[in-house]
Short mmCIF file of C-alpha atoms in Angstrom, two decimals:
data_model
loop_
_atom_site.label_atom_id
_atom_site.label_comp_id
_atom_site.label_asym_id
_atom_site.label_seq_id
_atom_site.Cartn_x
_atom_site.Cartn_y
_atom_site.Cartn_z
CA MET A 255 10.14 45.92 65.27
CA THR A 256 9.04 44.33 68.53
CA ASP A 257 8.36 40.74 69.36
CA GLN A 258 4.90 41.59 70.78
CA PRO A 259 1.82 40.89 68.69
CA TYR A 260 0.32 43.85 66.93
CA GLN A 261 -2.23 45.73 68.98
CA GLY A 262 -5.08 46.86 66.83
CA TYR A 263 -7.09 50.05 66.93
CA ASP A 264 -10.68 50.96 67.66
CA GLY A 265 -11.18 48.10 70.03
CA TYR A 266 -9.60 45.48 67.79
CA ASP A 267 -7.03 43.75 69.85
CA GLY A 268 -5.24 42.09 66.93
CA TYR A 269 -4.79 38.53 65.95
CA ASP A 270 -3.01 36.27 68.35
CA PRO A 271 -2.03 33.04 66.64
CA TYR A 272 -1.48 31.38 70.04
CA ARG A 273 -4.88 32.18 71.48
CA GLN A 274 -7.46 29.46 71.12
CA GLN A 275 -10.67 30.71 69.51
CA PRO A 276 -13.97 29.68 71.03
CA ALA A 277 -16.00 27.24 69.01
CA PRO A 278 -19.13 28.62 67.32
CA GLN A 279 -22.48 27.53 68.57
CA GLY A 280 -23.73 24.39 66.93
CA TRP A 281 -20.30 23.08 66.23
CA PRO A 282 -18.94 20.14 68.14
CA GLN A 283 -16.58 21.03 70.89
CA GLN A 284 -13.05 20.57 69.63
CA GLN A 285 -10.95 18.26 71.64
CA PRO A 286 -7.20 18.38 71.67
CA TYR A 287 -5.66 15.76 69.46
CA ASP A 288 -2.33 14.20 69.85
CA ASP A 289 -2.20 13.43 66.15
CA PRO A 290 -2.02 16.64 64.09
CA GLN A 291 -3.45 14.77 61.06
CA ALA A 292 -6.56 13.78 62.98
CA ALA A 293 -7.38 17.41 63.76
CA GLN A 294 -7.12 18.45 60.12
CA PRO A 295 -10.90 18.24 59.35
CA TYR A 296 -11.64 20.78 62.12
CA THR A 297 -8.73 23.11 61.51
CA GLN A 298 -9.87 26.64 60.73
CA GLN A 299 -8.51 28.21 57.54
CA TRP A 300 -7.75 31.92 57.76
CA GLN A 301 -7.97 33.92 54.55
CA GLY A 302 -7.02 37.35 55.91
CA GLN A 303 -3.65 39.08 55.56
CA THR A 304 -1.18 38.47 58.35
CA TRP A 305 2.22 39.86 59.30
CA GLU A 306 5.34 37.96 60.20
CA THR A 307 6.43 38.82 63.71
CA GLN A 308 9.86 37.26 63.43
CA VAL A 309 12.36 37.21 60.60
CA GLN A 310 13.09 33.64 59.55
CA PRO A 311 16.50 32.88 58.05
CA PRO A 312 16.39 31.43 54.51
CA MET A 313 16.63 27.69 54.36
CA ALA A 314 19.26 26.20 52.13
CA PRO A 315 17.90 23.74 49.56
CA PRO A 316 19.23 20.18 49.48
CA ALA A 317 22.47 19.57 47.65
CA GLU A 318 20.85 17.30 45.04
CA GLU A 319 18.47 20.12 44.04
CA THR A 320 21.27 22.64 43.55
CA ALA A 321 23.65 20.36 41.72
CA TYR A 322 22.36 21.46 38.29
CA MET A 323 21.12 24.94 39.15
CA PRO A 324 22.49 27.67 36.84
CA SER A 325 24.47 30.49 38.34
CA GLN A 326 22.59 33.57 39.51
CA GLY A 327 23.25 37.22 38.94
CA ALA A 328 24.03 39.61 36.15
CA GLY A 329 27.33 37.95 35.40
CA ALA A 330 25.55 34.85 34.13
CA ALA A 331 23.64 36.89 31.58
CA TYR A 332 26.74 38.48 30.11
CA GLY A 333 29.11 35.55 30.33
CA GLY A 334 31.49 37.35 32.72
CA TYR A 335 31.83 36.90 36.47
CA GLN A 336 30.00 33.87 37.83
CA GLU A 337 28.61 34.22 41.33
CA PRO A 338 29.13 31.30 43.66
CA GLY A 339 26.28 28.85 43.95
CA TRP A 340 24.39 27.68 46.99
CA GLY A 341 27.20 25.40 48.03
CA GLY A 342 29.73 28.24 48.16
CA THR A 343 31.84 27.00 45.24
CA GLN A 344 32.54 29.24 42.32
CA ALA A 345 31.49 28.02 38.87
CA PRO A 346 34.30 27.75 36.33
CA ALA A 347 34.63 30.57 33.85
CA PRO A 348 33.46 29.80 30.31
CA THR A 349 36.17 28.77 27.91
CA GLN A 350 36.96 31.09 25.08
CA THR A 351 36.18 29.47 21.73
CA PRO A 352 38.03 30.78 18.73
CA ALA A 353 35.95 32.60 16.15
CA PRO A 354 35.14 30.44 13.13
CA THR A 355 37.16 31.19 10.09
CA GLN A 356 35.15 32.71 7.28
CA ALA A 357 34.62 30.40 4.35
CA PRO A 358 35.85 31.68 1.01
CA ALA A 359 33.19 33.31 -1.08
CA GLN A 360 31.71 31.02 -3.67
CA THR A 361 31.77 32.13 -7.26
CA PRO A 362 28.24 32.35 -8.66
CA PRO A 363 27.63 30.44 -11.87
CA THR A 364 27.61 32.45 -15.05
CA ASP A 365 24.83 30.56 -16.81
CA GLY A 366 21.96 31.94 -14.73
CA SER A 367 21.40 28.81 -12.62
CA GLU A 368 20.70 28.81 -8.89
CA PRO A 369 23.05 31.07 -6.88
CA GLY A 370 25.33 29.75 -4.17
CA TYR A 371 26.73 26.78 -6.06
CA GLY A 372 30.45 26.59 -6.53
CA PRO A 373 32.16 26.35 -9.89
CA ALA A 374 32.40 22.96 -11.56
CA THR A 375 35.67 21.08 -11.24
CA VAL A 376 37.12 18.02 -12.85
CA ALA A 377 36.93 16.14 -9.54
CA GLY A 378 33.23 16.92 -9.27
CA ASN A 379 31.01 19.00 -7.03
CA ALA A 380 28.38 17.23 -4.96
CA ARG A 381 26.13 20.30 -4.78
CA ILE A 382 25.35 20.56 -8.50
CA THR A 383 23.87 18.09 -10.91
CA ASP A 384 25.78 16.38 -13.68
CA ALA A 385 23.96 18.43 -16.30
CA GLN A 386 24.91 21.72 -14.57
CA ARG A 387 28.53 20.62 -14.24
CA ALA A 388 28.63 19.69 -17.91
CA ARG A 389 27.27 23.08 -18.94
CA LEU A 390 29.77 24.94 -16.74
CA GLU A 391 32.64 22.90 -18.16
CA GLY A 392 31.54 23.57 -21.72
CA ARG A 393 30.40 20.01 -22.43
CA SER A 394 27.05 18.86 -23.74
CA PRO A 395 24.59 17.84 -20.99
CA ILE A 396 23.07 15.23 -23.29
CA ILE A 397 23.94 11.57 -22.78
CA GLU A 398 22.66 9.22 -25.43
CA PRO A 399 21.65 5.62 -24.78
CA GLY A 400 24.60 3.33 -25.12
CA VAL A 401 25.17 0.07 -26.91
CA GLN A 402 23.09 -2.05 -24.53
CA PRO A 403 19.82 -0.08 -24.98
CA ALA A 404 20.50 -0.01 -28.71
CA GLY A 405 20.90 -3.78 -28.68
CA LEU A 406 17.56 -4.17 -26.88
CA THR A 407 15.90 -1.86 -29.41
CA ALA A 408 17.36 -3.87 -32.27
CA LEU A 409 16.17 -7.13 -30.68
CA LEU A 410 12.65 -5.78 -30.20
CA GLY A 411 12.62 -4.43 -33.77
CA LEU A 412 13.68 -7.78 -35.18
CA LEU A 413 10.92 -9.47 -33.14
CA LEU A 414 8.39 -7.05 -34.64
CA ALA A 415 9.71 -7.69 -38.14
CA GLY A 416 9.60 -11.46 -37.75
CA ALA A 417 6.16 -11.49 -36.10
CA ALA A 418 4.72 -9.24 -38.83
CA ALA A 419 5.85 -11.77 -41.42
CA ILE A 420 3.87 -14.45 -39.57
CA GLY A 421 0.61 -12.60 -39.09
CA PRO A 422 -1.21 -9.87 -37.14
CA TYR A 423 -1.96 -12.04 -34.11
CA ALA A 424 1.70 -12.97 -33.77
CA LEU A 425 2.58 -9.29 -34.04
CA VAL A 426 0.49 -8.51 -30.94
CA VAL A 427 2.97 -10.21 -28.58
CA PRO A 428 6.05 -7.99 -29.20
CA LEU A 429 3.78 -5.00 -29.77
CA VAL A 430 2.29 -5.25 -26.26
CA ALA A 431 5.80 -5.40 -24.79
CA LEU A 432 6.74 -2.28 -26.77
CA GLN A 433 3.67 -0.40 -25.55
CA ALA A 434 4.30 -1.31 -21.90
CA VAL A 435 7.90 -0.10 -22.02
CA THR A 436 6.81 3.07 -23.83
CA ALA A 437 4.26 3.99 -21.16
CA ALA A 438 6.69 3.41 -18.29
CA GLY A 439 9.64 5.08 -20.01
CA TRP A 440 7.83 8.32 -20.79
CA PHE A 441 6.84 8.90 -17.15
CA ARG A 442 10.36 8.13 -15.98
CA LEU A 443 11.79 10.44 -18.62
CA ASN A 444 9.68 13.28 -17.22
CA GLY A 445 10.84 12.61 -13.66
CA MET A 446 7.50 11.18 -12.52
CA TRP A 447 8.19 7.89 -10.80
CA PRO A 448 6.45 5.93 -9.56
CA ALA A 449 3.33 6.95 -11.48
CA ARG A 450 1.37 3.72 -11.40
CA GLN A 451 -1.97 5.27 -12.22
CA GLY A 452 -0.67 7.13 -15.27
CA ILE A 453 1.32 4.14 -16.54
CA ALA A 454 -1.65 1.83 -16.09
CA LEU A 455 -3.95 4.31 -17.86
CA ALA A 456 -1.61 4.68 -20.85
CA PHE A 457 -1.05 0.93 -21.12
CA ALA A 458 -4.80 0.27 -20.88
CA GLY A 459 -5.35 2.69 -23.75
CA ALA A 460 -2.79 0.83 -25.85
CA LEU A 461 -4.44 -2.52 -25.16
CA THR A 462 -7.83 -1.04 -26.01
CA ALA A 463 -6.47 0.22 -29.33
CA ASP A 464 -5.06 -3.23 -30.13
CA VAL A 465 -8.36 -4.95 -29.38
CA ALA A 466 -10.29 -2.35 -31.38
CA LEU A 467 -7.97 -2.81 -34.36
CA LEU A 468 -8.33 -6.57 -34.35
CA ALA A 469 -12.11 -6.33 -33.89
CA SER A 470 -12.56 -3.79 -36.69
CA GLY A 471 -10.41 -5.55 -39.25
CA ARG A 472 -7.32 -3.36 -38.60
CA THR A 473 -9.08 -0.12 -39.43
CA PRO A 474 -6.95 2.92 -38.47
CA ALA A 475 -10.05 4.76 -37.24
CA ALA A 476 -9.90 2.56 -34.14
CA ILE A 477 -6.60 4.24 -33.18
CA LEU A 478 -8.04 7.74 -33.50
CA GLY A 479 -11.20 6.82 -31.56
CA THR A 480 -9.23 5.25 -28.72
CA LEU A 481 -6.88 8.21 -28.59
CA GLY A 482 -9.77 10.69 -28.32
CA VAL A 483 -11.49 8.72 -25.56
CA TRP A 484 -8.28 8.36 -23.55
CA VAL A 485 -7.49 12.06 -23.76
CA LEU A 486 -10.91 12.86 -22.27
CA LEU A 487 -10.47 10.16 -19.62
CA ALA A 488 -7.08 11.54 -18.59
CA LEU A 489 -8.57 15.04 -18.42
CA VAL A 490 -11.39 13.91 -16.15
CA LEU A 491 -9.04 12.05 -13.82
CA GLN A 492 -6.74 15.04 -13.48
CA LEU A 493 -9.65 17.37 -12.77
CA ARG A 494 -10.66 15.14 -9.88
CA SER A 495 -7.17 15.33 -8.40
CA HIS A 496 -6.55 17.41 -5.25
CA ALA A 497 -3.01 18.41 -6.21
CA ASP A 498 -1.85 21.93 -7.01
CA PRO A 499 -2.91 23.35 -10.39
CA ASP A 500 0.65 23.27 -11.72
CA GLU A 501 1.10 19.65 -10.71
CA ARG A 502 -2.23 18.69 -12.22
CA MET A 503 -1.33 20.33 -15.54
CA TYR A 504 2.06 18.64 -15.54
CA GLY A 505 0.49 15.27 -14.77
CA LEU A 506 -2.14 15.78 -17.46
CA MET A 507 0.47 16.52 -20.13
CA ALA A 508 2.59 13.52 -19.13
CA THR A 509 -0.42 11.18 -19.07
CA VAL A 510 -1.75 12.35 -22.43
CA ALA A 511 1.67 12.13 -24.09
CA SER A 512 2.37 8.67 -22.67
CA ALA A 513 -1.04 7.37 -23.72
CA ALA A 514 -0.66 8.92 -27.18
CA LEU A 515 2.74 7.29 -27.76
CA ALA A 516 1.55 3.89 -26.54
CA ILE A 517 -1.62 4.07 -28.67
CA VAL A 518 0.20 5.37 -31.75
CA ALA A 519 2.53 2.36 -31.51
CA SER A 520 -0.54 0.32 -32.48
CA GLY A 521 0.08 1.65 -35.99
CA TYR A 522 2.28 -1.39 -36.55
CA LEU A 523 -0.82 -3.53 -36.20
CA ALA A 524 -2.77 -1.37 -38.66
CA SER A 525 0.04 -1.36 -41.24
CA HIS A 526 0.70 -3.86 -43.97
CA GLY A 527 2.82 -6.82 -42.88
CA ASP A 528 5.60 -6.18 -45.40
CA ALA A 529 5.82 -2.53 -44.41
CA VAL A 530 6.19 -3.49 -40.74
CA THR A 531 8.95 -5.95 -41.58
CA VAL A 532 10.91 -3.39 -43.59
CA GLY A 533 10.38 -0.53 -41.15
CA ALA A 534 11.20 -2.47 -37.97
CA ALA A 535 14.34 -3.95 -39.50
CA SER A 536 15.48 -0.51 -40.68
CA VAL A 537 14.96 0.99 -37.22
CA ALA A 538 16.97 -1.81 -35.64
CA VAL A 539 19.94 -1.18 -37.94
CA ALA A 540 19.71 2.62 -37.59
CA VAL A 541 19.79 2.52 -33.78
CA LEU A 542 22.75 0.15 -33.73
CA VAL A 543 24.78 2.37 -36.04
CA ARG A 544 23.78 5.46 -34.05
CA ALA A 545 25.29 3.92 -30.90
CA LEU A 546 28.75 3.69 -32.46
CA PRO A 547 31.40 6.07 -31.01
CA LEU A 548 31.34 8.59 -33.86
CA PRO A 549 30.76 12.35 -34.02
CA THR A 550 27.10 13.23 -33.99
CA PRO A 551 26.76 14.44 -37.62
CA ALA A 552 28.69 11.46 -38.95
CA SER A 553 26.71 9.07 -36.73
CA VAL A 554 23.36 10.44 -37.91
CA ALA A 555 24.36 10.28 -41.57
CA ALA A 556 25.74 6.76 -41.22
CA SER A 557 22.59 5.53 -39.44
CA LEU A 558 20.32 6.93 -42.17
CA LEU A 559 22.38 5.33 -44.91
CA ALA A 560 22.44 2.03 -43.07
CA ALA A 561 18.68 2.16 -42.55
CA ALA A 562 18.11 2.82 -46.24
CA GLY A 563 20.32 -0.11 -47.14
CA ALA A 564 18.56 -2.39 -44.66
CA GLY A 565 15.20 -1.24 -46.00
CA ALA A 566 16.24 -2.02 -49.58
CA LEU A 567 17.45 -5.47 -48.54
CA ALA A 568 14.26 -6.21 -46.58
CA GLY A 569 12.18 -4.82 -49.45
CA ALA A 570 13.82 -7.24 -51.85
CA LEU A 571 12.91 -10.11 -49.53
CA THR A 572 9.29 -9.01 -49.03
CA GLY A 573 8.38 -7.79 -52.52
CA LEU A 574 8.60 -4.02 -51.92
CA GLY A 575 11.78 -3.76 -53.98
CA SER A 576 13.57 -0.43 -54.10
CA ALA A 577 10.67 1.29 -52.32
CA GLY A 578 11.88 -0.40 -49.16
CA ALA A 579 14.88 1.97 -49.07
CA LEU A 580 12.59 5.00 -48.89
CA LEU A 581 10.43 3.41 -46.23
CA GLY A 582 13.49 2.42 -44.21
CA ALA A 583 14.97 5.91 -44.41
CA GLY A 584 11.67 7.54 -43.34
CA ALA A 585 11.28 5.16 -40.41
CA ALA A 586 14.91 5.81 -39.39
CA VAL A 587 14.34 9.59 -39.30
CA CYS A 588 11.45 9.18 -36.84
CA ALA A 589 13.44 6.64 -34.83
CA LEU A 590 16.38 9.04 -34.47
CA ILE A 591 13.99 11.72 -33.20
CA GLY A 592 12.74 9.32 -30.53
CA HIS A 593 16.34 8.38 -29.74
CA ARG A 594 17.21 12.06 -29.23
CA VAL A 595 14.21 12.61 -26.93
CA ALA A 596 15.31 9.73 -24.72
CA SER A 597 18.77 11.32 -24.41
CA TYR A 598 17.57 14.57 -22.86
CA ASP A 599 19.61 16.23 -20.07
CA TYR A 600 21.53 13.48 -18.28
CA PRO A 601 18.78 10.89 -17.92
CA SER A 602 19.18 7.99 -15.56
CA ARG A 603 20.12 4.46 -16.50
CA PHE A 604 16.51 3.37 -16.08
CA VAL A 605 15.44 5.97 -18.65
CA HIS A 606 17.89 4.56 -21.16
CA PHE A 607 16.57 1.05 -20.68
CA THR A 608 12.91 2.07 -21.01
CA ALA A 609 12.45 5.25 -23.04
CA GLY A 610 15.76 4.74 -24.85
CA VAL A 611 14.63 1.30 -25.97
CA ALA A 612 10.97 2.00 -26.81
CA LEU A 613 10.80 5.57 -28.14
CA PRO A 614 12.69 4.93 -31.41
CA LEU A 615 10.29 2.14 -32.37
CA ALA A 616 7.16 3.93 -31.09
CA ALA A 617 8.03 7.13 -32.97
CA ALA A 618 8.59 5.20 -36.20
CA ALA A 619 5.13 3.61 -36.20
CA PRO A 620 3.31 6.53 -37.95
CA ALA A 621 5.96 6.66 -40.67
CA VAL A 622 5.69 2.91 -41.22
CA TYR A 623 1.92 3.14 -41.57
CA LEU A 624 1.83 6.19 -43.88
CA LEU A 625 4.73 5.15 -46.12
CA GLY A 626 3.47 1.60 -46.19
CA ARG A 627 0.06 2.69 -47.48
CA ALA A 628 1.69 4.93 -50.07
CA LEU A 629 4.26 2.40 -51.34
CA VAL A 630 2.60 -1.00 -51.02
#
């Protein structure tokens, strides 16, 4: 390669970057400028391809720009030899990290639950629930409400019994409290919390049933009418929901069941006053005995016998006589069913203090009404 500019062919004498081009006609004559920025508006821009006539050495970038530049070359890609950087210093070789030790294989559970969970131990396993650990250890996953929820149920039952002896309007006060706790406890028992719309809908249905009973002279048809209307209302509200179909069906079932339990609890208001006194007192005694630390069969038998005795005693005070024992035993059977439902599969403490308190009394309301009409 020569330092002379390229000589063209066919009369073209090549491009000389040092030769001044004549100005086209009509353009103002260019004057030399001392300031290169002042001549920028009249500088001609060449778009053609040019050739370098001299080889320029590569310019080294500033040190601050190469301080964090990664190493170049094939060695950087394979983690081996590191080529020196721009500054001439060789990058340190990567440190060898020891291979991680393989964790011991986890034993899959034998009860068909989710794979990957370790076996249950006495010290506990944070990756499985209490119910799963209890099943793997051969224990029952059911925890029943303790003495404190039983005491609250007994207190609420005694309030119902005493208010029923006064009159139907006095009975409304503890009944409304029972219906509110029933609506909230059922949603919490099903793992739906907070469910303000469903709880409010179920509680509104219970209040509507109470008002309809008092307005109709305590006719039980008011309970059935309110229950039918609230089932349709819950269905319409769930159809308007934008949730997944499975979630809508689950919410519909929970809302209908909660509203049904809260409305059915209005059966105390439709029942005879003496029947409510006997039934509520029997449920209170049955739940207290059921909370004693006894084996389950013995506890159930003892609670039924105690409820029958309490019913006979309350029947003697109210005029039912020996029929009170039958009414008390029937109400206790329904109350124990509600007590068992509130104990399902390791419920939380809040479930015990809502569903565990209200479900025994709410489940006993139909028995109190039917047996009361048959015996009084």
